[in-house]
Amino acid sequence: MKRMKMAMAMIVFACILSSCSQTKDLGNAQMEAKGSTTETSEGKIQAVFDEAETESYDYDADAELEHLTGEYDYLSDYGTGKLTVEKTSYGYDIFDYESESSYRFLANLSNIETIKDNKIYIKYPEQAFSDGETVFGYYILEYGTDGIDVYYGEFSFEEAEFLYHATKRMETGTARYEYEGEYNSYDINEPALEIKKNDDGTYQIQIDLFRLYLLRDGIGKETEDRLEFAATGPGGNEVNGVIRLEEDIAVVTIYGQEWLDFAGLSEYRFYKTSDVPQMQSVTEIDLEAIADSLLDSFINGKVNASSSTDLTSAFYITDLNMDPGEWDSYSVGEKIDLDNDGENELIISGPYGGIYLDAREGRVYEFAKGEGTALTLSYTYYNGAIWIMYSNRSSAGFEFYHMEKFEGADNLAAEMNFGEEFDSNNAEAGVKYTLNGAEISYDEYTELCSKIFAAEVNTN
């Protein structure tokens, strides 16, 4: 149906051009804002000419469009979209395919209002009706050395908003560069992209996106004008991308809405510093730095956290009450190795001891959480290790504590229970003290508590 409407739009405009002696002057009259309808007239055509002359919208379309010809890739809801500028026997076509079966526009010179300051203004007939009425969309294509930014306005050019950035493909037949080597990040001026060619013709790829994520297991395959790769991304899901070379600059584009939601952008640029890659094995990679980066991403609202047993329980930091004036508010606390594995966990201080978060396997997990007065969370140093402690002081004359020692967040190495309570079955005995279910003396209990509570850290 959409293609039929587009075809009708092109027929209507062909008729308009025919009635104007097939003029190719790019200032021809168009309809008003989308949703409105007008009829073309000689007076309106002249008004557009006058306005263009007043604002000095003189330009040479051929000269402006000639160096833009080619195909450009961008990220769409359907995967890789394609923007094309193509020279034809009657001028130039500019068309945008979101996928093989859908498109935004199929424009030609008759749809261009003007070209000014490296911007192409396209007033495009999105729907044409049998009574001559037409509905328009307003596109601005801003071009530079690194591609084309596309903007769209529903009613006018003035309210056009950014849609996507499209990167030009290397032309077929142009010189092909060697991908293998080490590339530095422009942001930190340090090695961030390593590419090594394997004996079977594939490539190992490692991409360090500073303080965001490390793609450490990428496998690439060279095509005619690019290096296509797949790697394990956040959450353990596969991400796909391409690497194109612009002489000694590697342009990396990562596709998929999941990555865009995680990172906020999809294109990264690196400059080559050596033909010899310093490829790290997975065991050599600084796993602590990766975990720390993931926790920072949670703090910055870029990734969520979830229970390791229930991934549907995911939450962002913005889902927590961070208002410092309220009793149940949360705040970002310290990073400390709570599970004795050499990597820091993140403390989100808050009600009943808050939440402890662990980063592993490309995700942030809820490691421990306070659950009310009967399970108030804290941690302590005991016998040379850190223990997670849950306290229950919810009833008068009753105290109970449960402690857990981990060696990695998924490896519970030891547990301990102790407490005191009034012995209702033996009023003369008074208070009963226990350790792991066995009754102990007051002196033993007091000595134990002095060691544990002296090193306890409250995270309320």
CSV table of C-alpha atoms in Angstrom, one decimal:
chain,number,residue,atom,x,y,z
A,1,MET,CA,0.0,0.0,0.0
A,2,LYS,CA,2.8,2.4,0.9
A,3,ARG,CA,4.6,1.8,-2.4
A,4,MET,CA,1.3,2.4,-4.3
A,5,LYS,CA,0.9,5.8,-2.5
A,6,MET,CA,4.5,6.6,-3.3
A,7,ALA,CA,4.0,5.8,-6.9
A,8,MET,CA,0.9,8.0,-7.1
A,9,ALA,CA,3.0,10.8,-5.5
A,10,MET,CA,5.6,10.5,-8.3
A,11,ILE,CA,2.9,10.5,-11.0
A,12,VAL,CA,1.4,13.7,-9.6
A,13,PHE,CA,4.8,15.4,-9.6
A,14,ALA,CA,5.6,14.2,-13.1
A,15,CYS,CA,2.4,15.9,-14.2
A,16,ILE,CA,3.3,19.1,-12.5
A,17,LEU,CA,6.7,19.1,-14.1
A,18,SER,CA,5.2,18.4,-17.5
A,19,SER,CA,2.8,21.4,-17.2
A,20,CYS,CA,5.8,23.6,-16.4
A,21,SER,CA,7.6,22.6,-19.6
A,22,GLN,CA,9.7,19.9,-17.7
A,23,THR,CA,11.7,22.6,-15.9
A,24,LYS,CA,14.5,21.3,-13.7
A,25,ASP,CA,14.8,24.4,-11.6
A,26,LEU,CA,15.0,23.2,-8.0
A,27,GLY,CA,13.0,26.1,-6.6
A,28,ASN,CA,9.6,24.8,-8.0
A,29,ALA,CA,6.6,25.2,-5.8
A,30,GLN,CA,5.7,22.5,-3.3
A,31,MET,CA,2.8,21.9,-1.0
A,32,GLU,CA,2.6,23.5,2.5
A,33,ALA,CA,3.1,21.6,5.8
A,34,LYS,CA,2.3,17.9,6.2
A,35,GLY,CA,-1.4,17.4,6.8
A,36,SER,CA,-2.3,20.5,4.7
A,37,THR,CA,-3.2,20.5,1.1
A,38,THR,CA,-2.7,23.2,-1.7
A,39,GLU,CA,-2.9,23.4,-5.4
A,40,THR,CA,0.2,24.4,-7.5
A,41,SER,CA,-0.2,27.7,-9.4
A,42,GLU,CA,2.0,29.9,-11.5
A,43,GLY,CA,1.7,32.6,-8.8
A,44,LYS,CA,3.0,30.3,-6.1
A,45,ILE,CA,5.8,29.1,-8.3
A,46,GLN,CA,6.9,32.7,-8.9
A,47,ALA,CA,6.7,33.4,-5.1
A,48,VAL,CA,9.1,30.6,-4.4
A,49,PHE,CA,11.5,31.9,-7.1
A,50,ASP,CA,11.3,35.3,-5.5
A,51,GLU,CA,12.0,34.0,-2.0
A,52,ALA,CA,14.9,31.9,-3.2
A,53,GLU,CA,16.4,34.9,-5.0
A,54,THR,CA,15.9,37.1,-1.9
A,55,GLU,CA,17.6,34.6,0.4
A,56,SER,CA,20.4,33.9,-2.1
A,57,TYR,CA,19.6,30.2,-2.4
A,58,ASP,CA,21.7,29.9,-5.5
A,59,TYR,CA,23.5,26.5,-5.9
A,60,ASP,CA,24.7,24.0,-8.4
A,61,ALA,CA,23.0,20.7,-7.6
A,62,ASP,CA,25.3,18.7,-9.9
A,63,ALA,CA,28.4,20.1,-8.2
A,64,GLU,CA,27.0,19.6,-4.7
A,65,LEU,CA,25.7,16.1,-5.3
A,66,GLU,CA,28.4,14.6,-7.5
A,67,HIS,CA,30.9,14.1,-4.7
A,68,LEU,CA,28.1,12.6,-2.5
A,69,THR,CA,27.2,9.8,-4.9
A,70,GLY,CA,27.5,6.3,-3.3
A,71,GLU,CA,25.9,4.1,-0.6
A,72,TYR,CA,25.8,5.0,3.1
A,73,ASP,CA,24.9,2.6,5.9
A,74,TYR,CA,23.1,3.5,9.1
A,75,LEU,CA,21.4,1.7,12.0
A,76,SER,CA,17.6,1.2,11.7
A,77,ASP,CA,14.9,-0.8,13.5
A,78,TYR,CA,15.4,-3.5,10.9
A,79,GLY,CA,19.1,-3.8,11.1
A,80,THR,CA,21.3,-2.0,8.6
A,81,GLY,CA,19.6,0.7,6.6
A,82,LYS,CA,20.9,2.2,3.4
A,83,LEU,CA,21.0,5.8,2.1
A,84,THR,CA,21.9,6.2,-1.6
A,85,VAL,CA,22.8,9.2,-3.7
A,86,GLU,CA,22.8,8.0,-7.3
A,87,LYS,CA,23.4,9.9,-10.6
A,88,THR,CA,20.9,9.1,-13.3
A,89,SER,CA,20.3,10.1,-16.9
A,90,TYR,CA,18.0,13.0,-15.8
A,91,GLY,CA,19.9,14.2,-12.7
A,92,TYR,CA,20.2,12.6,-9.3
A,93,ASP,CA,18.1,10.3,-7.1
A,94,ILE,CA,18.4,10.2,-3.3
A,95,PHE,CA,16.6,7.3,-1.6
A,96,ASP,CA,16.5,5.8,1.9
A,97,TYR,CA,15.8,2.1,2.4
A,98,GLU,CA,15.2,1.1,6.1
A,99,SER,CA,15.2,-2.5,4.9
A,100,GLU,CA,14.8,-4.5,1.7
A,101,SER,CA,11.0,-4.1,2.0
A,102,SER,CA,10.5,-0.6,3.3
A,103,TYR,CA,11.8,2.9,2.7
A,104,ARG,CA,11.4,6.5,4.0
A,105,PHE,CA,11.7,8.3,0.7
A,106,LEU,CA,12.6,7.9,-3.0
A,107,ALA,CA,13.5,11.5,-3.9
A,108,ASN,CA,14.9,13.2,-7.0
A,109,LEU,CA,15.9,16.7,-8.0
A,110,SER,CA,12.3,17.9,-8.1
A,111,ASN,CA,11.9,17.2,-4.4
A,112,ILE,CA,14.9,19.4,-3.4
A,113,GLU,CA,14.0,22.8,-2.1
A,114,THR,CA,17.5,24.1,-1.8
A,115,ILE,CA,21.1,23.2,-0.9
A,116,LYS,CA,22.8,25.5,1.5
A,117,ASP,CA,25.6,25.3,4.1
A,118,ASN,CA,26.2,21.6,3.3
A,119,LYS,CA,22.6,20.8,3.9
A,120,ILE,CA,20.1,19.4,1.3
A,121,TYR,CA,16.5,20.4,2.0
A,122,ILE,CA,14.0,17.8,0.6
A,123,LYS,CA,10.3,18.4,0.7
A,124,TYR,CA,9.0,15.0,-0.1
A,125,PRO,CA,5.4,14.0,-1.1
A,126,GLU,CA,4.7,11.1,1.3
A,127,GLN,CA,1.0,10.7,0.2
A,128,ALA,CA,-0.9,11.9,-2.9
A,129,PHE,CA,-4.6,11.7,-3.3
A,130,SER,CA,-6.8,11.4,-6.4
A,131,ASP,CA,-8.2,14.9,-5.8
A,132,GLY,CA,-4.8,16.5,-6.2
A,133,GLU,CA,-4.1,16.9,-2.5
A,134,THR,CA,-0.6,15.9,-1.2
A,135,VAL,CA,0.9,15.3,2.2
A,136,PHE,CA,4.6,16.2,2.7
A,137,GLY,CA,7.5,15.2,4.9
A,138,TYR,CA,10.5,17.5,5.4
A,139,TYR,CA,14.0,16.0,5.3
A,140,ILE,CA,17.4,17.7,5.9
A,141,LEU,CA,20.6,15.9,4.8
A,142,GLU,CA,23.6,17.5,6.4
A,143,TYR,CA,26.8,16.1,4.9
A,144,GLY,CA,30.4,16.2,6.0
A,145,THR,CA,33.7,14.3,5.6
A,146,ASP,CA,32.5,11.4,7.8
A,147,GLY,CA,29.0,10.8,6.3
A,148,ILE,CA,25.5,12.3,6.3
A,149,ASP,CA,23.3,13.2,9.2
A,150,VAL,CA,19.6,12.9,8.3
A,151,TYR,CA,16.8,15.0,10.1
A,152,TYR,CA,13.1,14.8,9.7
A,153,GLY,CA,10.3,17.2,10.3
A,154,GLU,CA,6.6,16.3,10.1
A,155,PHE,CA,5.4,19.9,9.4
A,156,SER,CA,8.4,22.0,8.4
A,157,PHE,CA,12.2,22.1,8.1
A,158,GLU,CA,12.4,24.3,11.2
A,159,GLU,CA,11.1,21.5,13.5
A,160,ALA,CA,13.2,18.7,11.9
A,161,GLU,CA,14.8,16.4,14.4
A,162,PHE,CA,17.8,14.0,14.1
A,163,LEU,CA,17.1,10.6,12.7
A,164,TYR,CA,20.5,8.9,12.1
A,165,HIS,CA,24.1,9.2,10.9
A,166,ALA,CA,24.9,7.3,7.8
A,167,THR,CA,28.5,6.3,7.0
A,168,LYS,CA,29.7,6.0,3.4
A,169,ARG,CA,30.8,2.7,2.0
A,170,MET,CA,34.2,2.3,0.4
A,171,GLU,CA,33.7,2.3,-3.4
A,172,THR,CA,34.1,-1.0,-5.2
A,173,GLY,CA,37.5,-1.2,-6.8
A,174,THR,CA,39.3,1.3,-4.6
A,175,ALA,CA,42.4,0.3,-2.8
A,176,ARG,CA,41.9,-2.1,0.1
A,177,TYR,CA,43.9,-1.6,3.3
A,178,GLU,CA,45.3,-4.1,5.7
A,179,TYR,CA,43.0,-4.4,8.8
A,180,GLU,CA,45.6,-6.1,11.0
A,181,GLY,CA,47.2,-3.9,13.6
A,182,GLU,CA,46.7,-1.8,16.8
A,183,TYR,CA,44.5,1.3,16.9
A,184,ASN,CA,44.3,4.0,19.5
A,185,SER,CA,41.1,5.7,20.9
A,186,TYR,CA,40.7,9.4,20.2
A,187,ASP,CA,39.2,9.8,23.6
A,188,ILE,CA,42.0,8.5,25.8
A,189,ASN,CA,44.9,8.3,23.2
A,190,GLU,CA,45.6,4.7,24.2
A,191,PRO,CA,45.3,1.3,22.4
A,192,ALA,CA,41.7,0.4,22.2
A,193,LEU,CA,41.2,-1.7,19.0
A,194,GLU,CA,43.3,-4.8,18.2
A,195,ILE,CA,42.8,-6.8,15.0
A,196,LYS,CA,44.8,-9.9,14.2
A,197,LYS,CA,44.4,-12.1,11.1
A,198,ASN,CA,44.1,-15.9,11.7
A,199,ASP,CA,45.6,-18.6,9.5
A,200,ASP,CA,42.1,-19.5,8.2
A,201,GLY,CA,41.5,-15.9,6.9
A,202,THR,CA,39.2,-14.8,9.8
A,203,TYR,CA,40.2,-12.0,12.2
A,204,GLN,CA,40.4,-11.8,16.0
A,205,ILE,CA,39.0,-8.5,17.2
A,206,GLN,CA,39.1,-6.8,20.6
A,207,ILE,CA,37.5,-3.4,21.1
A,208,ASP,CA,38.0,-1.5,24.4
A,209,LEU,CA,35.3,1.2,24.7
A,210,PHE,CA,36.8,3.0,27.7
A,211,ARG,CA,34.7,2.9,30.9
A,212,LEU,CA,31.8,1.3,28.9
A,213,TYR,CA,32.5,-2.2,27.7
A,214,LEU,CA,35.2,-4.5,26.3
A,215,LEU,CA,34.3,-6.6,23.3
A,216,ARG,CA,37.0,-9.3,23.8
A,217,ASP,CA,36.0,-12.2,21.6
A,218,GLY,CA,35.2,-10.7,18.3
A,219,ILE,CA,35.5,-12.8,15.2
A,220,GLY,CA,35.6,-11.1,11.8
A,221,LYS,CA,35.3,-12.0,8.2
A,222,GLU,CA,36.6,-9.7,5.4
A,223,THR,CA,34.2,-8.8,2.6
A,224,GLU,CA,34.8,-6.7,-0.5
A,225,ASP,CA,34.9,-3.3,1.4
A,226,ARG,CA,34.6,-4.1,5.1
A,227,LEU,CA,35.3,-6.4,8.0
A,228,GLU,CA,32.1,-7.9,9.4
A,229,PHE,CA,32.3,-9.2,12.9
A,230,ALA,CA,30.3,-10.7,15.8
A,231,ALA,CA,31.2,-10.6,19.5
A,232,THR,CA,29.6,-11.3,22.9
A,233,GLY,CA,27.9,-8.2,24.2
A,234,PRO,CA,26.3,-7.0,27.4
A,235,GLY,CA,24.0,-9.7,28.8
A,236,GLY,CA,25.8,-12.4,27.0
A,237,ASN,CA,24.0,-11.7,23.7
A,238,GLU,CA,25.7,-11.5,20.4
A,239,VAL,CA,26.4,-8.1,18.8
A,240,ASN,CA,27.2,-7.6,15.2
A,241,GLY,CA,29.1,-4.8,13.5
A,242,VAL,CA,31.4,-3.8,10.7
A,243,ILE,CA,34.8,-2.1,10.5
A,244,ARG,CA,35.7,0.1,7.5
A,245,LEU,CA,39.1,1.7,6.9
A,246,GLU,CA,39.6,5.3,5.8
A,247,GLU,CA,43.3,5.0,5.2
A,248,ASP,CA,44.7,4.7,8.8
A,249,ILE,CA,41.4,5.3,10.5
A,250,ALA,CA,39.1,2.4,11.5
A,251,VAL,CA,35.4,3.2,11.7
A,252,VAL,CA,33.6,0.7,13.8
A,253,THR,CA,29.8,0.5,13.6
A,254,ILE,CA,27.9,-1.8,16.0
A,255,TYR,CA,24.4,-2.7,15.0
A,256,GLY,CA,21.3,-3.6,17.0
A,257,GLN,CA,18.8,-1.7,19.2
A,258,GLU,CA,20.0,-3.6,22.3
A,259,TRP,CA,23.5,-2.1,21.8
A,260,LEU,CA,22.1,1.3,21.1
A,261,ASP,CA,20.0,1.2,24.3
A,262,PHE,CA,23.1,0.1,26.2
A,263,ALA,CA,25.7,2.5,24.8
A,264,GLY,CA,23.8,5.4,23.4
A,265,LEU,CA,25.7,5.4,20.1
A,266,SER,CA,26.8,2.9,17.5
A,267,GLU,CA,29.8,4.4,15.7
A,268,TYR,CA,33.4,4.6,17.0
A,269,ARG,CA,36.6,5.8,15.3
A,270,PHE,CA,40.2,4.7,16.0
A,271,TYR,CA,43.5,5.7,14.5
A,272,LYS,CA,46.2,3.2,13.6
A,273,THR,CA,49.5,3.3,15.5
A,274,SER,CA,51.1,-0.1,14.6
A,275,ASP,CA,50.8,-2.9,12.0
A,276,VAL,CA,51.5,-5.4,14.9
A,277,PRO,CA,48.5,-6.1,17.1
A,278,GLN,CA,49.0,-6.7,20.9
A,279,MET,CA,46.2,-9.2,21.1
A,280,GLN,CA,45.4,-10.2,24.7
A,281,SER,CA,44.1,-13.7,25.6
A,282,VAL,CA,41.0,-13.7,27.7
A,283,THR,CA,43.0,-14.7,30.8
A,284,GLU,CA,45.2,-11.7,30.3
A,285,ILE,CA,42.4,-9.1,30.1
A,286,ASP,CA,41.9,-7.0,33.2
A,287,LEU,CA,38.6,-8.5,34.4
A,288,GLU,CA,38.6,-6.2,37.4
A,289,ALA,CA,38.6,-3.1,35.0
A,290,ILE,CA,35.7,-4.6,33.0
A,291,ALA,CA,33.7,-5.2,36.2
A,292,ASP,CA,34.4,-1.7,37.4
A,293,SER,CA,33.3,-0.3,34.1
A,294,LEU,CA,30.0,-2.1,34.1
A,295,LEU,CA,29.3,-0.8,37.6
A,296,ASP,CA,30.0,2.7,36.4
A,297,SER,CA,27.6,2.1,33.6
A,298,PHE,CA,24.9,1.2,36.1
A,299,ILE,CA,25.6,4.3,38.1
A,300,ASN,CA,25.3,6.4,34.9
A,301,GLY,CA,22.0,4.7,34.0
A,302,LYS,CA,23.3,3.0,30.9
A,303,VAL,CA,22.7,-0.6,32.1
A,304,ASN,CA,20.3,-2.3,34.4
A,305,ALA,CA,20.8,-4.8,37.3
A,306,SER,CA,18.9,-7.9,37.9
A,307,SER,CA,18.7,-11.0,40.1
A,308,SER,CA,21.0,-13.8,38.9
A,309,THR,CA,18.0,-16.2,39.2
A,310,ASP,CA,15.4,-13.9,37.6
A,311,LEU,CA,16.6,-11.8,34.7
A,312,THR,CA,13.0,-10.3,34.4
A,313,SER,CA,13.6,-8.5,37.7
A,314,ALA,CA,15.9,-5.9,36.0
A,315,PHE,CA,15.9,-2.3,37.3
A,316,TYR,CA,17.8,0.8,36.5
A,317,ILE,CA,19.3,3.3,39.0
A,318,THR,CA,16.6,5.7,37.9
A,319,ASP,CA,14.0,3.3,39.3
A,320,LEU,CA,15.3,3.8,42.8
A,321,ASN,CA,14.3,6.7,45.0
A,322,MET,CA,17.5,8.9,45.1
A,323,ASP,CA,15.9,11.8,46.9
A,324,PRO,CA,18.2,12.5,49.9
A,325,GLY,CA,15.4,14.1,51.9
A,326,GLU,CA,13.4,10.9,52.2
A,327,TRP,CA,14.0,8.1,54.7
A,328,ASP,CA,13.7,5.3,52.1
A,329,SER,CA,16.1,7.0,49.6
A,330,TYR,CA,19.2,5.3,48.1
A,331,SER,CA,22.6,6.7,47.3
A,332,VAL,CA,25.7,5.5,45.6
A,333,GLY,CA,28.2,4.1,48.1
A,334,GLU,CA,31.7,2.7,47.9
A,335,LYS,CA,33.1,-0.1,45.8
A,336,ILE,CA,34.6,-2.9,47.8
A,337,ASP,CA,35.4,-6.6,47.3
A,338,LEU,CA,32.4,-8.1,49.1
A,339,ASP,CA,32.7,-11.6,47.8
A,340,ASN,CA,36.5,-12.0,48.2
A,341,ASP,CA,37.2,-12.6,44.5
A,342,GLY,CA,39.6,-9.7,43.8
A,343,GLU,CA,37.0,-7.6,42.0
A,344,ASN,CA,35.0,-4.8,43.7
A,345,GLU,CA,31.2,-4.9,44.1
A,346,LEU,CA,29.1,-1.7,44.3
A,347,ILE,CA,27.2,-0.7,47.4
A,348,ILE,CA,23.9,1.2,46.9
A,349,SER,CA,23.3,2.5,50.4
A,350,GLY,CA,19.7,2.7,51.4
A,351,PRO,CA,16.8,1.4,53.6
A,352,TYR,CA,17.6,-1.7,55.6
A,353,GLY,CA,21.2,-1.6,54.3
A,354,GLY,CA,20.5,-1.0,50.7
A,355,ILE,CA,21.6,-3.2,47.8
A,356,TYR,CA,25.0,-4.8,46.9
A,357,LEU,CA,25.7,-5.2,43.2
A,358,ASP,CA,28.1,-7.5,41.4
A,359,ALA,CA,29.4,-7.3,37.8
A,360,ARG,CA,30.2,-10.5,35.9
A,361,GLU,CA,29.7,-12.1,32.5
A,362,GLY,CA,28.8,-8.8,31.0
A,363,ARG,CA,26.0,-8.0,33.3
A,364,VAL,CA,25.3,-6.3,36.6
A,365,TYR,CA,23.6,-8.5,39.2
A,366,GLU,CA,21.9,-8.0,42.6
A,367,PHE,CA,24.3,-9.7,45.0
A,368,ALA,CA,22.6,-8.9,48.3
A,369,LYS,CA,19.7,-6.7,49.5
A,370,GLY,CA,18.1,-5.6,52.8
A,371,GLU,CA,14.6,-6.9,53.2
A,372,GLY,CA,13.2,-5.0,56.2
A,373,THR,CA,13.9,-5.0,59.9
A,374,ALA,CA,14.1,-8.8,60.0
A,375,LEU,CA,16.8,-8.8,57.3
A,376,THR,CA,18.9,-5.6,57.6
A,377,LEU,CA,22.0,-5.8,55.4
A,378,SER,CA,25.6,-4.9,56.4
A,379,TYR,CA,29.0,-6.4,56.0
A,380,THR,CA,31.9,-7.1,58.4
A,381,TYR,CA,35.5,-8.3,58.5
A,382,TYR,CA,35.9,-11.6,60.3
A,383,ASN,CA,38.7,-14.2,60.3
A,384,GLY,CA,40.6,-12.6,57.4
A,385,ALA,CA,37.6,-12.2,55.0
A,386,ILE,CA,34.6,-10.1,54.3
A,387,TRP,CA,31.2,-11.5,55.4
A,388,ILE,CA,27.8,-10.4,54.4
A,389,MET,CA,25.5,-10.0,57.4
A,390,TYR,CA,21.8,-10.0,57.9
A,391,SER,CA,20.5,-8.7,61.2
A,392,ASN,CA,17.1,-9.3,62.9
A,393,ARG,CA,16.4,-7.1,65.8
A,394,SER,CA,12.6,-6.8,65.1
A,395,SER,CA,11.4,-8.1,68.5
A,396,ALA,CA,12.2,-7.1,72.1
A,397,GLY,CA,14.5,-9.6,73.8
A,398,PHE,CA,15.5,-11.2,70.6
A,399,GLU,CA,18.5,-10.7,68.3
A,400,PHE,CA,19.5,-13.0,65.5
A,401,TYR,CA,22.3,-12.7,62.9
A,402,HIS,CA,23.1,-14.6,59.7
A,403,MET,CA,26.5,-14.3,58.0
A,404,GLU,CA,27.7,-15.5,54.6
A,405,LYS,CA,31.2,-15.7,53.2
A,406,PHE,CA,31.6,-15.9,49.5
A,407,GLU,CA,34.6,-16.7,47.2
A,408,GLY,CA,33.0,-15.2,44.1
A,409,ALA,CA,29.4,-14.0,44.1
A,410,ASP,CA,28.2,-17.4,42.9
A,411,ASN,CA,30.2,-19.5,45.4
A,412,LEU,CA,28.9,-19.5,49.0
A,413,ALA,CA,31.9,-20.7,50.9
A,414,ALA,CA,30.7,-20.6,54.5
A,415,GLU,CA,27.7,-19.5,56.7
A,416,MET,CA,27.3,-18.7,60.4
A,417,ASN,CA,24.3,-18.0,62.6
A,418,PHE,CA,24.3,-16.6,66.1
A,419,GLY,CA,22.0,-14.7,68.4
A,420,GLU,CA,20.4,-14.3,71.8
A,421,GLU,CA,16.8,-14.6,73.0
A,422,PHE,CA,14.9,-14.8,76.2
A,423,ASP,CA,14.3,-18.5,77.1
A,424,SER,CA,10.6,-18.7,77.7
A,425,ASN,CA,10.9,-22.4,78.7
A,426,ASN,CA,13.4,-21.6,81.4
A,427,ALA,CA,12.7,-18.2,83.0
A,428,GLU,CA,15.3,-18.8,85.7
A,429,ALA,CA,18.0,-19.2,83.1
A,430,GLY,CA,17.1,-15.9,81.5
A,431,VAL,CA,18.7,-15.2,78.1
A,432,LYS,CA,19.9,-18.1,75.9
A,433,TYR,CA,22.9,-17.6,73.5
A,434,THR,CA,23.5,-19.7,70.4
A,435,LEU,CA,26.1,-20.2,67.7
A,436,ASN,CA,25.1,-22.3,64.7
A,437,GLY,CA,22.2,-23.9,66.6
A,438,ALA,CA,24.3,-24.8,69.7
A,439,GLU,CA,24.0,-23.0,73.0
A,440,ILE,CA,27.1,-21.1,74.2
A,441,SER,CA,28.0,-19.2,77.3
A,442,TYR,CA,27.5,-15.5,77.8
A,443,ASP,CA,31.3,-15.0,77.7
A,444,GLU,CA,31.7,-16.9,74.5
A,445,TYR,CA,28.9,-14.9,72.9
A,446,THR,CA,30.2,-11.6,74.1
A,447,GLU,CA,33.7,-12.4,72.7
A,448,LEU,CA,32.2,-13.4,69.4
A,449,CYS,CA,30.1,-10.3,69.1
A,450,SER,CA,33.0,-8.0,70.0
A,451,LYS,CA,35.0,-9.3,67.0
A,452,ILE,CA,32.1,-9.1,64.5
A,453,PHE,CA,30.5,-5.9,65.5
A,454,ALA,CA,33.8,-4.0,65.9
A,455,ALA,CA,34.4,-4.4,62.2
A,456,GLU,CA,30.8,-4.1,61.0
A,457,VAL,CA,30.1,-1.5,58.3
A,458,ASN,CA,26.5,-0.1,58.3
A,459,THR,CA,25.3,0.7,54.8
A,460,ASN,CA,21.9,2.2,55.6
